[in-house]
PDB file of C-alpha atoms in Angstrom:
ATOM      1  CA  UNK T  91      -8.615 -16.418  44.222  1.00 47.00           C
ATOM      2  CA  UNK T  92      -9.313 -12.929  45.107  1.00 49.00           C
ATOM      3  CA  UNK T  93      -5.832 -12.181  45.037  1.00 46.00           C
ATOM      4  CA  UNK T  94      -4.990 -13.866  42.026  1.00 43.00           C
ATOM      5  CA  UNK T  95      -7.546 -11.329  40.372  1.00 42.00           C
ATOM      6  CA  UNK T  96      -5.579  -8.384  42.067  1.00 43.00           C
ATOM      7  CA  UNK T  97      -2.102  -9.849  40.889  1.00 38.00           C
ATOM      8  CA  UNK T  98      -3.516 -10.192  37.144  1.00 38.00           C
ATOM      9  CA  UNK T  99      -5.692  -6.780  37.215  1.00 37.00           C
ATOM     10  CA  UNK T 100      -2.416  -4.756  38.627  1.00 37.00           C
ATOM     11  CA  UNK T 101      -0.427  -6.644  35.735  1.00 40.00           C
ATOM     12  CA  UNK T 102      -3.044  -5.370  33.455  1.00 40.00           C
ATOM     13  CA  UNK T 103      -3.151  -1.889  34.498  1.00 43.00           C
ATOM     14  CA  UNK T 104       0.902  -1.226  34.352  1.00 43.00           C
ATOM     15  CA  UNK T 105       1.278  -3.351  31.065  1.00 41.00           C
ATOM     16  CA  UNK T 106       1.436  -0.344  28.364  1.00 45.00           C
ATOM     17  CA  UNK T 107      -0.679  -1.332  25.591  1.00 43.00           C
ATOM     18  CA  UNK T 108      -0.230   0.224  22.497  1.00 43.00           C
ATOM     19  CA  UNK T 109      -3.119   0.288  19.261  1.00 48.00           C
ATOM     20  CA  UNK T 110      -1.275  -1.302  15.843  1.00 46.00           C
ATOM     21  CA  UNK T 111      -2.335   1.934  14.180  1.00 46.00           C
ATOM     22  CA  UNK T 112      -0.338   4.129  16.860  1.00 51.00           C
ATOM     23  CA  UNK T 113       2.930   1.501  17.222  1.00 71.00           C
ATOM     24  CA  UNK T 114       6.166   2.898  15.717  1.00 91.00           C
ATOM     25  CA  UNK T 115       7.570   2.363  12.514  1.00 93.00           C
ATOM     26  CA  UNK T 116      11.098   2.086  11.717  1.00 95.00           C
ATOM     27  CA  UNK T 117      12.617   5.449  11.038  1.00 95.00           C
ATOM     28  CA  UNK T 118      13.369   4.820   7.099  1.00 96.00           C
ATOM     29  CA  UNK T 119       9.348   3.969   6.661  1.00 96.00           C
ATOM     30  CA  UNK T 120       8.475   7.362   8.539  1.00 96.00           C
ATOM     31  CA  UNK T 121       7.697   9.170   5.189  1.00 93.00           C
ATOM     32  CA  UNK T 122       4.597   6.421   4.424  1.00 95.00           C
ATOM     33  CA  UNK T 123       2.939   6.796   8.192  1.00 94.00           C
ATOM     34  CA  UNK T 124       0.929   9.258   6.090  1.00 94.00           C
ATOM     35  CA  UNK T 125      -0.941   7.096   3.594  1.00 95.00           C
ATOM     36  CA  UNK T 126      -1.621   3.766   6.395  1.00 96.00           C
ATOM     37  CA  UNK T 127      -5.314   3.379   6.379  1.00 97.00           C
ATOM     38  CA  UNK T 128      -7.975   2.077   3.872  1.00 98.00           C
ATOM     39  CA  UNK T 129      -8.799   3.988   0.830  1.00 97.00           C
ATOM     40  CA  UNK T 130     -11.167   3.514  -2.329  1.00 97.00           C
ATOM     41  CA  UNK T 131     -10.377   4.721  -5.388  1.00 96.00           C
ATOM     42  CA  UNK T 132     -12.432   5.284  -8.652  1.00 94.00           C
ATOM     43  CA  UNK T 133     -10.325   4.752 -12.079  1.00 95.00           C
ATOM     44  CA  UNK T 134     -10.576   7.843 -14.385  1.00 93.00           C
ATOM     45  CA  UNK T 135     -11.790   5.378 -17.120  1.00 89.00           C
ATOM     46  CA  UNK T 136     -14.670   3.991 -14.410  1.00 88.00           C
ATOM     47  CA  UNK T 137     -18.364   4.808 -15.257  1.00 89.00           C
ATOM     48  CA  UNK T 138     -21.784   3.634 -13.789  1.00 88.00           C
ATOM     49  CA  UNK T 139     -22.366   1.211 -16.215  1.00 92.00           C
ATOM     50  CA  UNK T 140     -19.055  -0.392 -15.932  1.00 91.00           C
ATOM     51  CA  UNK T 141     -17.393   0.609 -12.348  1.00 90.00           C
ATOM     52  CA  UNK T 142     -13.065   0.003 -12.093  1.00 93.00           C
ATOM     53  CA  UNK T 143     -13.210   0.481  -7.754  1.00 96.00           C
ATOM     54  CA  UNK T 144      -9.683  -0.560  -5.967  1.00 97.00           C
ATOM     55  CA  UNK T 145     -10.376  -0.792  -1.884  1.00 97.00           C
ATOM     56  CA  UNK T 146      -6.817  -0.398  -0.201  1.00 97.00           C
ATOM     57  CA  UNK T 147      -5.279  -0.979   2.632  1.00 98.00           C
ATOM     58  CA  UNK T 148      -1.750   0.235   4.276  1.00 97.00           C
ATOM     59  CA  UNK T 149      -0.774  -0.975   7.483  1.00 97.00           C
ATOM     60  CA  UNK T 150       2.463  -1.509   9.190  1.00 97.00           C
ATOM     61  CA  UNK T 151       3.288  -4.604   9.651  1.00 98.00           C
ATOM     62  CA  UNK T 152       6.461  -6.994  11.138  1.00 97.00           C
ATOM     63  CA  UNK T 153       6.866  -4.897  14.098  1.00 96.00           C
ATOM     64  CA  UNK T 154       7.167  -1.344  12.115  1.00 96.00           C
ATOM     65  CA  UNK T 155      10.487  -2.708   9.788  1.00 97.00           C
ATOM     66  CA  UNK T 156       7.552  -3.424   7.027  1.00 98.00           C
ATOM     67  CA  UNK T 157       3.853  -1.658   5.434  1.00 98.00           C
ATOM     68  CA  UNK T 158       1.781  -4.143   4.248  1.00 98.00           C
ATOM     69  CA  UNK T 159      -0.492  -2.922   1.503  1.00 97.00           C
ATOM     70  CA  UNK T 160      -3.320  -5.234   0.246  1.00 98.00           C
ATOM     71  CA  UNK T 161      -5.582  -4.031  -2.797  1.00 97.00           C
ATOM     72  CA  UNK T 162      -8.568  -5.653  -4.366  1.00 97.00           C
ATOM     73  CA  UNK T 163     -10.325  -4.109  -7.399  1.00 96.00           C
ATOM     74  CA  UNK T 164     -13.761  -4.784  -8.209  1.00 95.00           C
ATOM     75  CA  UNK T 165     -14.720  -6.880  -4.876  1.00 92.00           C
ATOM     76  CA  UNK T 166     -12.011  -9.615  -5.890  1.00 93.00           C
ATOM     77  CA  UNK T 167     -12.314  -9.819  -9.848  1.00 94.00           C
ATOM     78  CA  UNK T 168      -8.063  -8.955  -8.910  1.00 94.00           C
ATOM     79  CA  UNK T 169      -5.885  -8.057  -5.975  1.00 96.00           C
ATOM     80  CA  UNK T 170      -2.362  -8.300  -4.515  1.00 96.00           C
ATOM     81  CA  UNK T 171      -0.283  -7.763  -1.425  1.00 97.00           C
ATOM     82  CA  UNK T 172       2.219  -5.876  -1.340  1.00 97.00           C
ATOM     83  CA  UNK T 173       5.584  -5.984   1.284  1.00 98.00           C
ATOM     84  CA  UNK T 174       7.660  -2.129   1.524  1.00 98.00           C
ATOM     85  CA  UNK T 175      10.702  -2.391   3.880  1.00 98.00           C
ATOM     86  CA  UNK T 176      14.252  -0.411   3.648  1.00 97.00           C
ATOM     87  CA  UNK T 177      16.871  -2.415   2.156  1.00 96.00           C
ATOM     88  CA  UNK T 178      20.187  -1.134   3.996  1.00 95.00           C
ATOM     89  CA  UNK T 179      22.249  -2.519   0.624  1.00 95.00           C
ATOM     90  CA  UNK T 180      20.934  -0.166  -1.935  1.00 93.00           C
ATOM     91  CA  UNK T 181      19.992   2.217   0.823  1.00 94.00           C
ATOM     92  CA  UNK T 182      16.215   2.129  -0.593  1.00 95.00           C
ATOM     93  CA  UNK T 183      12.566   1.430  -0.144  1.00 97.00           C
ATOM     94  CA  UNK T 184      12.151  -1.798  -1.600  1.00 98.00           C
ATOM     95  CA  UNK T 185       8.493  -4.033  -2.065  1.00 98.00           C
ATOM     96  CA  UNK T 186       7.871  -6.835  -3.671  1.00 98.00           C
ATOM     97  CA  UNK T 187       4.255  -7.304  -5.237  1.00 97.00           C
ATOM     98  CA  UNK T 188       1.949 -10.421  -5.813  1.00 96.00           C
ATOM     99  CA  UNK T 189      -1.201 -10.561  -7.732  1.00 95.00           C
ATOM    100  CA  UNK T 190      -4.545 -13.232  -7.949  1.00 95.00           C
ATOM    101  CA  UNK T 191      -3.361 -12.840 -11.524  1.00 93.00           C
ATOM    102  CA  UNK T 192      -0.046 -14.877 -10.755  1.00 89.00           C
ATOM    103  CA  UNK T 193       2.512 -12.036 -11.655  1.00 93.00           C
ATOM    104  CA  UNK T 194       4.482 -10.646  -9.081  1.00 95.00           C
ATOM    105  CA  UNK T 195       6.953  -7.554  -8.996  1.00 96.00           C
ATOM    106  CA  UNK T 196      10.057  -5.723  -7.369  1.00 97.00           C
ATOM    107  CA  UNK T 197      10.493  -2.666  -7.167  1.00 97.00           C
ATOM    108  CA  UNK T 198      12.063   0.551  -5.884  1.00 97.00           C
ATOM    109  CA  UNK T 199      10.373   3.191  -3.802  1.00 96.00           C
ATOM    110  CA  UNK T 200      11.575   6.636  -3.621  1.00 95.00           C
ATOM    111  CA  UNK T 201       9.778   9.700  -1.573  1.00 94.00           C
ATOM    112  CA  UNK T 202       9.867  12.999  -2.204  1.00 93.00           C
ATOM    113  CA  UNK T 203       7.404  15.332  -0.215  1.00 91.00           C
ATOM    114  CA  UNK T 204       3.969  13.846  -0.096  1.00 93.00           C
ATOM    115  CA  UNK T 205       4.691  12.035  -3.661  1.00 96.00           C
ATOM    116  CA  UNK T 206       5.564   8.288  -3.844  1.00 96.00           C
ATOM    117  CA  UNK T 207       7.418   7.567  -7.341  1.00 97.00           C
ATOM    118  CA  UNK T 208       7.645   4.046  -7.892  1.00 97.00           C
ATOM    119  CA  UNK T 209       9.586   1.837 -10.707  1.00 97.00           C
ATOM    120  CA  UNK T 210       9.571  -1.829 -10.967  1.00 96.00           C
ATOM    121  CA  UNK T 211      10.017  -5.018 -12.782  1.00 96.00           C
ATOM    122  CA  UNK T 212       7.612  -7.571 -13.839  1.00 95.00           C
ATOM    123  CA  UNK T 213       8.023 -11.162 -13.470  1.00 93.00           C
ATOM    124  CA  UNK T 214       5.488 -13.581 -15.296  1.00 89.00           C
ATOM    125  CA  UNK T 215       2.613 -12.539 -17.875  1.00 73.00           C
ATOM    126  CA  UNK T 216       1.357  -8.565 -17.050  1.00 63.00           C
ATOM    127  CA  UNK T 217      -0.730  -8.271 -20.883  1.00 78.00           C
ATOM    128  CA  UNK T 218       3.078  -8.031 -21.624  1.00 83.00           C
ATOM    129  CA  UNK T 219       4.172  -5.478 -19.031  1.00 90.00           C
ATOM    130  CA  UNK T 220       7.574  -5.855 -17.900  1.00 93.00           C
ATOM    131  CA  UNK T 221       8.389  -2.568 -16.077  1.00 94.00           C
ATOM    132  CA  UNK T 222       6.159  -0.189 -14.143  1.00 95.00           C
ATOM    133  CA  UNK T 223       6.452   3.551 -13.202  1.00 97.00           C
ATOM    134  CA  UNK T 224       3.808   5.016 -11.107  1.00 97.00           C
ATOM    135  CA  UNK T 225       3.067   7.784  -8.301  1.00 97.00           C
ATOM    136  CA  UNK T 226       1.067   8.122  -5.456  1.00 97.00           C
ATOM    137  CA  UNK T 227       0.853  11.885  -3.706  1.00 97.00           C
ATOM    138  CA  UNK T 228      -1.310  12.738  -0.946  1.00 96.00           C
ATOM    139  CA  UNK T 229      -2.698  15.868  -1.797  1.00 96.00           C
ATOM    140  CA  UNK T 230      -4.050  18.202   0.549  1.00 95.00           C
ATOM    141  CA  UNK T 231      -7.505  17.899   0.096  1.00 96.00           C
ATOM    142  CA  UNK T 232      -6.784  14.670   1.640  1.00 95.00           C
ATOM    143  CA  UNK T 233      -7.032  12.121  -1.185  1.00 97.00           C
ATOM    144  CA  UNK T 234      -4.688  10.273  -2.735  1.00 97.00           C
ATOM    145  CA  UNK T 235      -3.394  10.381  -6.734  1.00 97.00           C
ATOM    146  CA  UNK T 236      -1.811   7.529  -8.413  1.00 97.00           C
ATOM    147  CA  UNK T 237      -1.026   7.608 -12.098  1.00 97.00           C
ATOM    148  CA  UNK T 238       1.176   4.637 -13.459  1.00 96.00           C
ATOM    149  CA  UNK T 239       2.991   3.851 -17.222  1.00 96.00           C
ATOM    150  CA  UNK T 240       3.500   0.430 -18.241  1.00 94.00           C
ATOM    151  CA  UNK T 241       6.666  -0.661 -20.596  1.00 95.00           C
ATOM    152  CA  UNK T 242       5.151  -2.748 -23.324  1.00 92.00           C
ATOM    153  CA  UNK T 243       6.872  -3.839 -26.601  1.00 90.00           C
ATOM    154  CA  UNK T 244       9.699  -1.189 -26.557  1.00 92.00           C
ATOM    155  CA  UNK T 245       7.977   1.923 -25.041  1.00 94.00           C
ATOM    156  CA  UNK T 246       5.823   3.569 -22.554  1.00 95.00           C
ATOM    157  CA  UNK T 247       1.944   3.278 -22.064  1.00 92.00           C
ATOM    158  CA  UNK T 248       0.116   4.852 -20.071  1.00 91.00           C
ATOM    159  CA  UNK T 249      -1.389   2.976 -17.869  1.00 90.00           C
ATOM    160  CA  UNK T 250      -4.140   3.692 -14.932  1.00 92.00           C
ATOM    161  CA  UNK T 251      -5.027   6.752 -12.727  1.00 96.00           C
ATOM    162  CA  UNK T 252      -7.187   6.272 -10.215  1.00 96.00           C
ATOM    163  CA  UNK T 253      -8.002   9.089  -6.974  1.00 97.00           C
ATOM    164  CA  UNK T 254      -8.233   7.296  -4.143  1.00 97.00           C
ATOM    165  CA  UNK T 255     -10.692   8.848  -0.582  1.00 97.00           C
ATOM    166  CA  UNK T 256     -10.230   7.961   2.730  1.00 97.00           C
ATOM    167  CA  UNK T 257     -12.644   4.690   3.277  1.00 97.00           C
ATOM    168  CA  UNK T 258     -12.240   3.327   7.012  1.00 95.00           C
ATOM    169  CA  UNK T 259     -14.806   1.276   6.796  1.00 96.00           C
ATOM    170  CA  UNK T 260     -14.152  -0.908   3.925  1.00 96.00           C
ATOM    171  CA  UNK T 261     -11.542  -3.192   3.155  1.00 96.00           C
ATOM    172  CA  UNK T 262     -10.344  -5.575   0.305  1.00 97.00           C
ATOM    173  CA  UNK T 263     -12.203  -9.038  -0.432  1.00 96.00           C
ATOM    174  CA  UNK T 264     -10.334 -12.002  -2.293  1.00 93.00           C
ATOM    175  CA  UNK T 265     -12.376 -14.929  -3.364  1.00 87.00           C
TER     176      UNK T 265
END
């Protein structure tokens, strides 16, 4: 037995083990190693009496080829998941997005600096969305912007902007 316990604890030792948060990601998702973590952001439109707070997570995910981003707003009143890989095709960032509110989107994802600019398409009832532009840069005071438009009935909205803090110790709840 003793030597069983020598065979497994020498295993052990030369085994490199490597944290999720330090494994690679695939070269083309390089540019997004900069925003994994958990963040919570306050809308500009939030107040004390009525508080808009999204808790979100990025973390890599299928072995580095994808970041998995899961957001909840308000403790579950909404949330969604969200896949980014590289699509070799259109030589792009690509994600697809599903929400508790049973629309999903595609969409494109292009970087540029510390700025994410994002444009997709809405499938299934939005409040009558059907495309979506937003951005997300990391400034250097170490938060995060986003600021999004919504197509609606022949033109642009605008939409939300919410500034989103490092927050390692929460994460997003669905019901």
């Amino acid at each position: 037995m003793k030597t069983l316990c020598s065979v497994v604890l020498l295993f052990l030792s030369l085994t490199p083990f490597v944290r999720a948060d330090e494994a690679q990601l695939d070269e083309k998702l390089q540019p997004l190693k900069a925003f994994l973590g958990t963040w919570r952001g306050e809308f500009k439109n939030s107040t004390p009496e009525k508080p808009l707070v999204d808790i979100s997570h990025w973390e890599r995910a299928l072995n580095g080829k994808a970041i998995r981003i899961t957001h909840s707003i308000n403790d579950g009143a909404y949330g969604g998941e969200t896949l980014v890989t590289w699509d070799a095709e259109k030589k792009s960032l690509v994600y697809h997005y599903f929400t508790t509110a049973a629309f999903m989107t595609k969409g494109t994802m292009r970087v540029d600096g510390k700025k994410l600019e994002c444009h997709e398409n809405v499938t299934g009832s939005a409040n009558g969305a059907t495309e979506v532009k937003s951005t997300y840069e990391l400034r250097d005071d170490g938060t995060i912007h986003n600021v999004a438009k919504y197509f609606k009935d022949g033109s642009w909205d605008q939409g939300r902007e919410v500034t989103y803090k490092p927050a390692p110790n929460s994460r997003p709840i669905f019901k």
